PDB file of C-alpha atoms in Angstrom:
ATOM      1  CA  MET A   1     -23.995 -16.570  45.847  1.00 50.00           C
ATOM      2  CA  THR A   2     -20.824 -14.568  46.199  1.00 60.00           C
ATOM      3  CA  ASN A   3     -18.791 -17.687  46.920  1.00 63.00           C
ATOM      4  CA  LEU A   4     -20.162 -19.327  43.797  1.00 57.00           C
ATOM      5  CA  SER A   5     -19.243 -16.332  41.664  1.00 68.00           C
ATOM      6  CA  LYS A   6     -15.731 -16.338  43.149  1.00 64.00           C
ATOM      7  CA  VAL A   7     -15.369 -20.035  42.332  1.00 59.00           C
ATOM      8  CA  SER A   8     -16.591 -19.509  38.789  1.00 66.00           C
ATOM      9  CA  ARG A   9     -14.146 -16.601  38.382  1.00 68.00           C
ATOM     10  CA  MET A  10     -11.340 -18.842  39.664  1.00 66.00           C
ATOM     11  CA  ILE A  11     -12.261 -21.554  37.178  1.00 68.00           C
ATOM     12  CA  THR A  12     -12.369 -19.108  34.296  1.00 80.00           C
ATOM     13  CA  PHE A  13      -9.073 -17.583  35.427  1.00 79.00           C
ATOM     14  CA  LYS A  14      -7.481 -21.050  35.575  1.00 81.00           C
ATOM     15  CA  ARG A  15      -8.772 -21.797  32.105  1.00 83.00           C
ATOM     16  CA  PHE A  16      -7.361 -18.511  30.911  1.00 83.00           C
ATOM     17  CA  VAL A  17      -3.963 -19.331  32.427  1.00 84.00           C
ATOM     18  CA  TYR A  18      -4.033 -22.785  30.831  1.00 87.00           C
ATOM     19  CA  LEU A  19      -4.900 -21.215  27.498  1.00 85.00           C
ATOM     20  CA  ILE A  20      -1.956 -18.815  27.791  1.00 88.00           C
ATOM     21  CA  HIS A  21       0.356 -21.703  28.678  1.00 90.00           C
ATOM     22  CA  ILE A  22      -0.828 -23.700  25.677  1.00 90.00           C
ATOM     23  CA  CYS A  23      -0.353 -20.708  23.380  1.00 88.00           C
ATOM     24  CA  LEU A  24       3.178 -20.162  24.676  1.00 91.00           C
ATOM     25  CA  LEU A  25       3.981 -23.831  24.293  1.00 92.00           C
ATOM     26  CA  LEU A  26       2.698 -23.850  20.726  1.00 92.00           C
ATOM     27  CA  PHE A  27       4.694 -20.714  19.964  1.00 92.00           C
ATOM     28  CA  LEU A  28       7.860 -22.282  21.363  1.00 92.00           C
ATOM     29  CA  LEU A  29       7.258 -25.519  19.486  1.00 93.00           C
ATOM     30  CA  LYS A  30       6.718 -23.566  16.278  1.00 92.00           C
ATOM     31  CA  ARG A  31      10.028 -21.736  16.797  1.00 92.00           C
ATOM     32  CA  LEU A  32      11.781 -24.992  17.637  1.00 93.00           C
ATOM     33  CA  PHE A  33      10.379 -26.628  14.507  1.00 93.00           C
ATOM     34  CA  THR A  34      11.459 -23.620  12.411  1.00 93.00           C
ATOM     35  CA  TYR A  35      15.013 -23.749  13.762  1.00 92.00           C
ATOM     36  CA  LEU A  36      15.142 -27.502  13.262  1.00 92.00           C
ATOM     37  CA  LEU A  37      14.125 -27.171   9.611  1.00 90.00           C
ATOM     38  CA  LEU A  38      16.600 -24.346   9.125  1.00 89.00           C
ATOM     39  CA  PHE A  39      19.375 -26.510  10.574  1.00 86.00           C
ATOM     40  CA  LEU A  40      18.444 -29.461   8.365  1.00 85.00           C
ATOM     41  CA  PHE A  41      18.395 -27.322   5.213  1.00 84.00           C
ATOM     42  CA  SER A  42      21.741 -25.776   6.114  1.00 82.00           C
ATOM     43  CA  PHE A  43      23.152 -29.238   6.800  1.00 78.00           C
ATOM     44  CA  GLN A  44      22.078 -30.325   3.336  1.00 77.00           C
ATOM     45  CA  THR A  45      23.615 -27.216   1.783  1.00 81.00           C
ATOM     46  CA  PHE A  46      26.938 -27.406   3.602  1.00 85.00           C
ATOM     47  CA  GLU A  47      27.506 -31.173   3.472  1.00 85.00           C
ATOM     48  CA  ILE A  48      30.998 -30.898   2.030  1.00 85.00           C
ATOM     49  CA  ALA A  49      31.959 -28.280   4.615  1.00 87.00           C
ATOM     50  CA  PHE A  50      30.862 -30.662   7.366  1.00 86.00           C
ATOM     51  CA  ILE A  51      32.912 -33.462   5.797  1.00 87.00           C
ATOM     52  CA  VAL A  52      36.006 -31.234   5.770  1.00 88.00           C
ATOM     53  CA  LEU A  53      35.307 -30.131   9.358  1.00 89.00           C
ATOM     54  CA  ASN A  54      35.014 -33.761  10.435  1.00 89.00           C
ATOM     55  CA  PHE A  55      38.324 -34.475   8.687  1.00 87.00           C
ATOM     56  CA  LYS A  56      40.063 -31.591  10.459  1.00 89.00           C
ATOM     57  CA  ILE A  57      38.733 -32.669  13.861  1.00 90.00           C
ATOM     58  CA  ASN A  58      39.667 -36.346  13.389  1.00 87.00           C
ATOM     59  CA  GLN A  59      42.757 -35.889  11.241  1.00 85.00           C
ATOM     60  CA  ASP A  60      44.878 -38.137  13.463  1.00 84.00           C
ATOM     61  CA  PHE A  61      42.454 -41.022  12.988  1.00 85.00           C
ATOM     62  CA  PHE A  62      42.375 -40.525   9.205  1.00 81.00           C
ATOM     63  CA  ALA A  63      46.187 -40.389   9.119  1.00 80.00           C
ATOM     64  CA  GLU A  64      46.262 -43.822  10.787  1.00 81.00           C
ATOM     65  CA  ILE A  65      43.947 -45.410   8.226  1.00 78.00           C
ATOM     66  CA  CYS A  66      45.626 -43.673   5.288  1.00 79.00           C
ATOM     67  CA  GLU A  67      46.296 -45.827   2.215  1.00 78.00           C
ATOM     68  CA  ASN A  68      49.536 -43.979   1.470  1.00 75.00           C
ATOM     69  CA  LYS A  69      51.086 -44.683   4.866  1.00 74.00           C
ATOM     70  CA  ASP A  70      53.906 -46.584   3.149  1.00 75.00           C
ATOM     71  CA  THR A  71      55.029 -43.511   1.169  1.00 77.00           C
ATOM     72  CA  PRO A  72      55.644 -40.700   3.691  1.00 72.00           C
ATOM     73  CA  GLU A  73      57.103 -38.395   0.999  1.00 75.00           C
ATOM     74  CA  MET A  74      53.526 -37.811  -0.284  1.00 77.00           C
ATOM     75  CA  LYS A  75      52.556 -36.233   3.064  1.00 78.00           C
ATOM     76  CA  CYS A  76      49.005 -37.457   2.592  1.00 81.00           C
ATOM     77  CA  ASN A  77      48.021 -37.771   6.267  1.00 79.00           C
ATOM     78  CA  GLY A  78      44.557 -39.032   5.344  1.00 79.00           C
ATOM     79  CA  LYS A  79      43.776 -36.534   2.566  1.00 83.00           C
ATOM     80  CA  CYS A  80      43.156 -39.433   0.206  1.00 84.00           C
ATOM     81  CA  HIS A  81      40.259 -40.517   2.416  1.00 82.00           C
ATOM     82  CA  LEU A  82      38.931 -36.948   2.419  1.00 84.00           C
ATOM     83  CA  LYS A  83      39.055 -36.841  -1.403  1.00 87.00           C
ATOM     84  CA  LYS A  84      37.177 -40.140  -1.590  1.00 87.00           C
ATOM     85  CA  GLN A  85      34.450 -38.880   0.737  1.00 87.00           C
ATOM     86  CA  ILE A  86      34.042 -35.618  -1.201  1.00 88.00           C
ATOM     87  CA  LYS A  87      33.951 -37.468  -4.534  1.00 91.00           C
ATOM     88  CA  LYS A  88      31.340 -39.904  -3.174  1.00 90.00           C
ATOM     89  CA  GLN A  89      29.229 -37.007  -1.896  1.00 88.00           C
ATOM     90  CA  GLU A  90      29.395 -35.198  -5.248  1.00 88.00           C
ATOM     91  CA  GLU A  91      28.389 -38.377  -7.116  1.00 90.00           C
ATOM     92  CA  GLU A  92      25.371 -38.839  -4.850  1.00 88.00           C
ATOM     93  CA  LYS A  93      24.431 -35.205  -5.374  1.00 85.00           C
ATOM     94  CA  SER A  94      24.685 -35.521  -9.159  1.00 86.00           C
ATOM     95  CA  LYS A  95      22.527 -38.671  -9.073  1.00 87.00           C
ATOM     96  CA  LYS A  96      19.895 -36.816  -7.055  1.00 85.00           C
ATOM     97  CA  GLU A  97      19.984 -33.918  -9.520  1.00 85.00           C
ATOM     98  CA  LYS A  98      19.530 -36.295 -12.468  1.00 86.00           C
ATOM     99  CA  ILE A  99      16.568 -37.934 -10.754  1.00 85.00           C
ATOM    100  CA  ASN A 100      15.051 -34.515 -10.005  1.00 82.00           C
ATOM    101  CA  ILE A 101      15.510 -33.398 -13.624  1.00 84.00           C
ATOM    102  CA  GLU A 102      13.879 -36.608 -14.872  1.00 83.00           C
ATOM    103  CA  LYS A 103      10.949 -36.083 -12.497  1.00 82.00           C
ATOM    104  CA  GLU A 104      10.560 -32.478 -13.689  1.00 81.00           C
ATOM    105  CA  ILE A 105      10.559 -33.602 -17.323  1.00 80.00           C
ATOM    106  CA  GLN A 106       7.981 -36.287 -16.592  1.00 77.00           C
ATOM    107  CA  THR A 107       5.836 -33.783 -14.715  1.00 77.00           C
ATOM    108  CA  TYR A 108       6.110 -31.295 -17.586  1.00 74.00           C
ATOM    109  CA  ILE A 109       5.098 -33.941 -20.107  1.00 73.00           C
ATOM    110  CA  LEU A 110       2.217 -35.026 -17.905  1.00 69.00           C
ATOM    111  CA  ILE A 111       0.988 -31.462 -17.391  1.00 70.00           C
ATOM    112  CA  SER A 112       1.445 -30.431 -21.020  1.00 65.00           C
ATOM    113  CA  GLY A 113      -0.406 -33.549 -22.113  1.00 62.00           C
ATOM    114  CA  ARG A 114      -3.355 -32.519 -19.981  1.00 62.00           C
ATOM    115  CA  LEU A 115      -3.314 -28.918 -21.179  1.00 60.00           C
ATOM    116  CA  LEU A 116      -3.168 -29.672 -24.890  1.00 58.00           C
ATOM    117  CA  PRO A 117      -6.467 -30.570 -26.494  1.00 59.00           C
ATOM    118  CA  GLN A 118      -6.798 -34.260 -27.047  1.00 59.00           C
ATOM    119  CA  PRO A 119      -7.507 -35.439 -30.602  1.00 60.00           C
ATOM    120  CA  LYS A 120     -11.078 -36.450 -31.080  1.00 65.00           C
ATOM    121  CA  THR A 121     -11.417 -40.114 -31.815  1.00 64.00           C
ATOM    122  CA  GLN A 122     -14.351 -41.553 -33.587  1.00 61.00           C
ATOM    123  CA  PHE A 123     -15.839 -44.858 -32.759  1.00 58.00           C
ATOM    124  CA  VAL A 124     -16.024 -47.103 -35.795  1.00 54.00           C
ATOM    125  CA  ALA A 125     -18.348 -49.998 -35.487  1.00 54.00           C
ATOM    126  CA  THR A 126     -16.730 -53.325 -36.286  1.00 52.00           C
ATOM    127  CA  PHE A 127     -19.555 -54.372 -38.564  1.00 51.00           C
ATOM    128  CA  LEU A 128     -18.635 -51.522 -40.957  1.00 52.00           C
ATOM    129  CA  LEU A 129     -15.255 -53.107 -41.661  1.00 52.00           C
ATOM    130  CA  TYR A 130     -16.877 -56.316 -42.858  1.00 50.00           C
ATOM    131  CA  LYS A 131     -19.126 -57.005 -45.796  1.00 48.00           C
ATOM    132  CA  TYR A 132     -22.272 -58.910 -45.263  1.00 51.00           C
ATOM    133  CA  ASN A 133     -20.505 -62.238 -45.668  1.00 54.00           C
ATOM    134  CA  ARG A 134     -18.095 -61.383 -42.749  1.00 53.00           C
ATOM    135  CA  LYS A 135     -15.012 -61.014 -44.938  1.00 53.00           C
ATOM    136  CA  PRO A 136     -12.890 -57.925 -44.306  1.00 53.00           C
ATOM    137  CA  ARG A 137     -13.148 -55.108 -46.761  1.00 52.00           C
ATOM    138  CA  ASN A 138     -10.100 -53.844 -48.562  1.00 54.00           C
ATOM    139  CA  CYS A 139      -9.857 -50.701 -46.416  1.00 54.00           C
ATOM    140  CA  ILE A 140      -6.088 -50.463 -46.317  1.00 55.00           C
ATOM    141  CA  SER A 141      -5.644 -50.464 -50.071  1.00 53.00           C
ATOM    142  CA  ASP A 142      -8.216 -47.677 -50.338  1.00 53.00           C
ATOM    143  CA  ILE A 143      -6.205 -45.422 -48.014  1.00 61.00           C
ATOM    144  CA  PHE A 144      -2.578 -46.360 -48.575  1.00 61.00           C
ATOM    145  CA  HIS A 145      -1.391 -46.391 -52.168  1.00 63.00           C
ATOM    146  CA  PRO A 146       1.875 -45.426 -53.846  1.00 69.00           C
ATOM    147  CA  PRO A 147       2.169 -41.907 -55.241  1.00 73.00           C
ATOM    148  CA  ARG A 148       1.273 -41.504 -58.904  1.00 74.00           C
ATOM    149  CA  VAL A 149       3.850 -40.052 -61.282  1.00 68.00           C
TER     150      VAL A 149
END
């Protein structure tokens, strides 16, 4: 009996250790996921800074592919390429902002349409618009008429 109780204690202790390991792993994964999201959000925020950093690191390469290589008095050294990249990034950002604003407006219209009371419509039977001989009544002239002076 004592050996059986020792074995059962060992099994429960092993389960407890496994549970602790799983909890630690989940905690570490949660932290890793948090840091990953933080990095991605910061990357989105500092896109232009990363473009400039990339330009500074690879400035020799950009100087070689410079469009103004023929006119050395401009001292461009690839800055034209940097300006193009920044302009392209700002255009993409403005397009995304326009799309987001349009989505917000559509959402607002959709929500406000649901919140406002809908006009009550009445069902008009089609047989009321016709006389007994199936000719249409003169309903429009009864409603719409020019103003009297």
